[in-house]
PDB file of C-alpha atoms in Angstrom:
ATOM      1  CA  UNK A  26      32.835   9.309 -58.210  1.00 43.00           C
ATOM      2  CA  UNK A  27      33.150  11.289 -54.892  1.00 42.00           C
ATOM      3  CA  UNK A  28      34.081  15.069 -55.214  1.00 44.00           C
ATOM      4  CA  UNK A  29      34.271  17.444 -52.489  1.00 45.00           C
ATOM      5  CA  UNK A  30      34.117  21.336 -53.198  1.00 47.00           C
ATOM      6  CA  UNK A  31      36.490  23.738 -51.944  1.00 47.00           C
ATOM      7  CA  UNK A  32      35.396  27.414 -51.354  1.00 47.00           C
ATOM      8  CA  UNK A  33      37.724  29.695 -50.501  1.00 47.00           C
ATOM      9  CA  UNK A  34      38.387  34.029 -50.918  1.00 48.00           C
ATOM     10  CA  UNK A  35      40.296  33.374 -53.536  1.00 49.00           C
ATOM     11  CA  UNK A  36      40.681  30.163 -55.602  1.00 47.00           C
ATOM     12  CA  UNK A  37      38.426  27.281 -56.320  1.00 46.00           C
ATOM     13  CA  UNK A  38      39.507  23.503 -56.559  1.00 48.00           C
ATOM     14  CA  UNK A  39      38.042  21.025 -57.107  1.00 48.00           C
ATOM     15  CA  UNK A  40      38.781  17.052 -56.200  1.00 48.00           C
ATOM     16  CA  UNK A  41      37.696  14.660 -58.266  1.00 49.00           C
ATOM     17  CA  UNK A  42      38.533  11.303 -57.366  1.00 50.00           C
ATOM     18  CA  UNK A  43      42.037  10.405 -58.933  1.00 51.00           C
ATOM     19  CA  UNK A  44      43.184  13.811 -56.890  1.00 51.00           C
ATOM     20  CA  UNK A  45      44.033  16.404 -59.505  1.00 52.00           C
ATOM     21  CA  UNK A  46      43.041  19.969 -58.875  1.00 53.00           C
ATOM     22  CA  UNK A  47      41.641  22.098 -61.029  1.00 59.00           C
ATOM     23  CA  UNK A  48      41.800  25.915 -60.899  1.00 65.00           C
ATOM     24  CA  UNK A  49      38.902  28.000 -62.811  1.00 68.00           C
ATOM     25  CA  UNK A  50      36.748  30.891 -61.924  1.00 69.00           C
ATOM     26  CA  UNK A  51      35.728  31.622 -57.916  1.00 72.00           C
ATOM     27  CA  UNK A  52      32.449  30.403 -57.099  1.00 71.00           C
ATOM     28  CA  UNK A  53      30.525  31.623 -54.087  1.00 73.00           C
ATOM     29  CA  UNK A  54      27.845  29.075 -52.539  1.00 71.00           C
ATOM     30  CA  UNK A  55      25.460  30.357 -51.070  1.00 71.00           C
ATOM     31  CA  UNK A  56      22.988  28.370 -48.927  1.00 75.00           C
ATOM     32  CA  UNK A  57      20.152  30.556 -47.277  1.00 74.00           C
ATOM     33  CA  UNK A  58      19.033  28.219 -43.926  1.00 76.00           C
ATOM     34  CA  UNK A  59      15.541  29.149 -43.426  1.00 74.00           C
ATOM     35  CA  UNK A  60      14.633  28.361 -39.822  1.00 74.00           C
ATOM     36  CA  UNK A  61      11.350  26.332 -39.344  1.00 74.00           C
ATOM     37  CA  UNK A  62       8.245  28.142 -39.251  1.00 76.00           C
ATOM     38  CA  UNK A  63       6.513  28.514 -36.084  1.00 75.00           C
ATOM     39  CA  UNK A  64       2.830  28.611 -35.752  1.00 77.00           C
ATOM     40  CA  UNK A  65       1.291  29.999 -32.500  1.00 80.00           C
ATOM     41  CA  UNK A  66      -1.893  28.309 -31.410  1.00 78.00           C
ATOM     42  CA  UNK A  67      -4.344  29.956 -29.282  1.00 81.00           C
ATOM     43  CA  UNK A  68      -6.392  27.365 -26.651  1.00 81.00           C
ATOM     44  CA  UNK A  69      -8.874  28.272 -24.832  1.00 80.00           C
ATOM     45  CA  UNK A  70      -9.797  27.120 -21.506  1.00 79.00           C
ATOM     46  CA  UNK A  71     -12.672  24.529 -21.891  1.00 78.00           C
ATOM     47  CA  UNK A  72     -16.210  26.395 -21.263  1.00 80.00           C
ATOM     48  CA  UNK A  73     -17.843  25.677 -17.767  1.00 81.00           C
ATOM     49  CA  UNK A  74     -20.830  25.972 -17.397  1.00 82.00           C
ATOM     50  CA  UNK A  75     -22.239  26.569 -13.630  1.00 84.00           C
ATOM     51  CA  UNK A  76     -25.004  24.364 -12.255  1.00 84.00           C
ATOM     52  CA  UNK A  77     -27.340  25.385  -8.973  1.00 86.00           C
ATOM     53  CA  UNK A  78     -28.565  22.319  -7.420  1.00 86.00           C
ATOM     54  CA  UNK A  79     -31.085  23.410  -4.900  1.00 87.00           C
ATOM     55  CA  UNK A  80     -31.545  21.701  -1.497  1.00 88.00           C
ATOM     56  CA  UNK A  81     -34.391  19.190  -0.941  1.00 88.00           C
ATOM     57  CA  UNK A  82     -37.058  20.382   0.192  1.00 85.00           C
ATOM     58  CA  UNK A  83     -39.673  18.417   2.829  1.00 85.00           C
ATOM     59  CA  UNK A  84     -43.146  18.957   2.197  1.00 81.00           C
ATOM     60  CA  UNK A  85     -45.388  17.927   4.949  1.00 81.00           C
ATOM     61  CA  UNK A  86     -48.751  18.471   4.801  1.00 78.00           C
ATOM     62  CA  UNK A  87     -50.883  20.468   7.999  1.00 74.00           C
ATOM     63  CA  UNK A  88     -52.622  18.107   9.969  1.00 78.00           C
ATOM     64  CA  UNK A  89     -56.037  17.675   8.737  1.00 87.00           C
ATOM     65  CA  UNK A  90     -58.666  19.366  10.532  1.00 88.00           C
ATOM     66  CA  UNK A  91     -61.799  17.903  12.042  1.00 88.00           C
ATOM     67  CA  UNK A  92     -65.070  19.288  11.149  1.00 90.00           C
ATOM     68  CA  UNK A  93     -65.187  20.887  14.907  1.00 92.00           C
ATOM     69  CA  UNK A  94     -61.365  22.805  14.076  1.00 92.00           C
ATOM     70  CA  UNK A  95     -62.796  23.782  10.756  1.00 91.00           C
ATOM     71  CA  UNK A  96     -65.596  25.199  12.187  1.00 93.00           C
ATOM     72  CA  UNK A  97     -64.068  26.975  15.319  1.00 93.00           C
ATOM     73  CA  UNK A  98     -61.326  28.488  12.713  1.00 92.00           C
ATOM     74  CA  UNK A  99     -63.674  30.030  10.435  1.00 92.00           C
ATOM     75  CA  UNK A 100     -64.997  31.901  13.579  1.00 94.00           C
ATOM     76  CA  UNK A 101     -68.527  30.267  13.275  1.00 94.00           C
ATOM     77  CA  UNK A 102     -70.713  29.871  16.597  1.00 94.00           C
ATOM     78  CA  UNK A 103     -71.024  26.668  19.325  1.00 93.00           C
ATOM     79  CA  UNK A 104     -74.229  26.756  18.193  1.00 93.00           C
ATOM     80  CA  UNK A 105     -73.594  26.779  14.468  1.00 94.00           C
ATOM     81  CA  UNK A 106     -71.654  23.533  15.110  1.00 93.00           C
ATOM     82  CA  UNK A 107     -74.372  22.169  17.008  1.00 94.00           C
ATOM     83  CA  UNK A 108     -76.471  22.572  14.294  1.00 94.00           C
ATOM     84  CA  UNK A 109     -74.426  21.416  11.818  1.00 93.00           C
ATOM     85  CA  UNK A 110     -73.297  17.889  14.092  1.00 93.00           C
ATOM     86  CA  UNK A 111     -77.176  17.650  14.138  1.00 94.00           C
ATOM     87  CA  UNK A 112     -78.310  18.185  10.500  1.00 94.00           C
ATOM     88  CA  UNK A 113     -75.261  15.817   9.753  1.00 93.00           C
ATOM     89  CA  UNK A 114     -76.474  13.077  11.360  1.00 93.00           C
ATOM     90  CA  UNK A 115     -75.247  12.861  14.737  1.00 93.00           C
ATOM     91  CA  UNK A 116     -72.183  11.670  13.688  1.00 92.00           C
ATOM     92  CA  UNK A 117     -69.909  10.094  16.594  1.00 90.00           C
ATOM     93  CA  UNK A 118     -66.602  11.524  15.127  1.00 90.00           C
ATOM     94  CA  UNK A 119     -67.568  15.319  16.246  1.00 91.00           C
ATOM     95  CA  UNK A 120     -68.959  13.909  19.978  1.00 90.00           C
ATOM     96  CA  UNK A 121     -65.750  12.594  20.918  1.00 85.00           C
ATOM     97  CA  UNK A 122     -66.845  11.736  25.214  1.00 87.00           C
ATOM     98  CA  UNK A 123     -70.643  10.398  23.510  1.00 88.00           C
ATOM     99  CA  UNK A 124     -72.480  12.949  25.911  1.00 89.00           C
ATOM    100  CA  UNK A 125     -74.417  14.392  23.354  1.00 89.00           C
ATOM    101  CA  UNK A 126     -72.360  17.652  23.137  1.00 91.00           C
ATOM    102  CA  UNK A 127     -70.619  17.846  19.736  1.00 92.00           C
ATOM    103  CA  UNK A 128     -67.052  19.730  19.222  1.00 92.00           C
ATOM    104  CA  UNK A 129     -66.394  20.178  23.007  1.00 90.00           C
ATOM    105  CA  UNK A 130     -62.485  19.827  22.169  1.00 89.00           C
ATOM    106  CA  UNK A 131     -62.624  22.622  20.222  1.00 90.00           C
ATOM    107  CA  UNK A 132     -65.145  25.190  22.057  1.00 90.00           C
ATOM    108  CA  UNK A 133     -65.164  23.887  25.422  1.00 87.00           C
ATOM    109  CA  UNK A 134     -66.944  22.005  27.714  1.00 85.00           C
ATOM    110  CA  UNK A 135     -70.753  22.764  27.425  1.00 74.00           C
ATOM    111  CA  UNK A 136     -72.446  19.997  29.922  1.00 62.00           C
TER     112      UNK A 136
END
């Protein structure tokens, strides 16, 4: 059975479905349309997070000194030196020309 429903200001009728009318009391329909809700969303922007990459740094290390540099640095005497080549041992590393004069790169010529 199909029936439709008729609303008007003043009468009602309703059609069943051999088509007769029927008159009664007024009926008001009333259908409330309730838009959807809405839900706001806060995002927030993804954290960052800031790295500092520092440069490379080269270390190189000083030249090593020779006993004779060492010496002559720390201010001590030709003498001293001499001394020292001799209670060392003689050693050919500080005599560099082999005249028997020890450090002579570093304090001068002394033959």
């Amino acid at each position: 059975m199909v029936a439709a429903l008729l609303v008007s200001a003043g009468a009602v009728a309703v059609l069943g479905a051999c088509g007769t009318t029927t008159t009664g009391t007024p009926v008001t329909v009333v259908r409330e349309i309730v838009p959807p809700s809405t839900t706001t969303a806060v995002v927030a922007p993804p954290t960052t997070s800031v790295v500092v990459v520092e440069p490379p740094v080269t270390v190189t290390r000083a030249p090593s000194l020779t006993s004779c540099q060492r010496l002559f640095a720390d201010g001590f005497s030709y003498v001293y030196a001499y001394n020292s080549w001799v209670n060392a041992g003689r050693p050919l590393s500080w005599d560099a020309d082999r005249d028997g004069y020890p450090c002579e790169q570093s304090y001068g010529n002394r033959n």
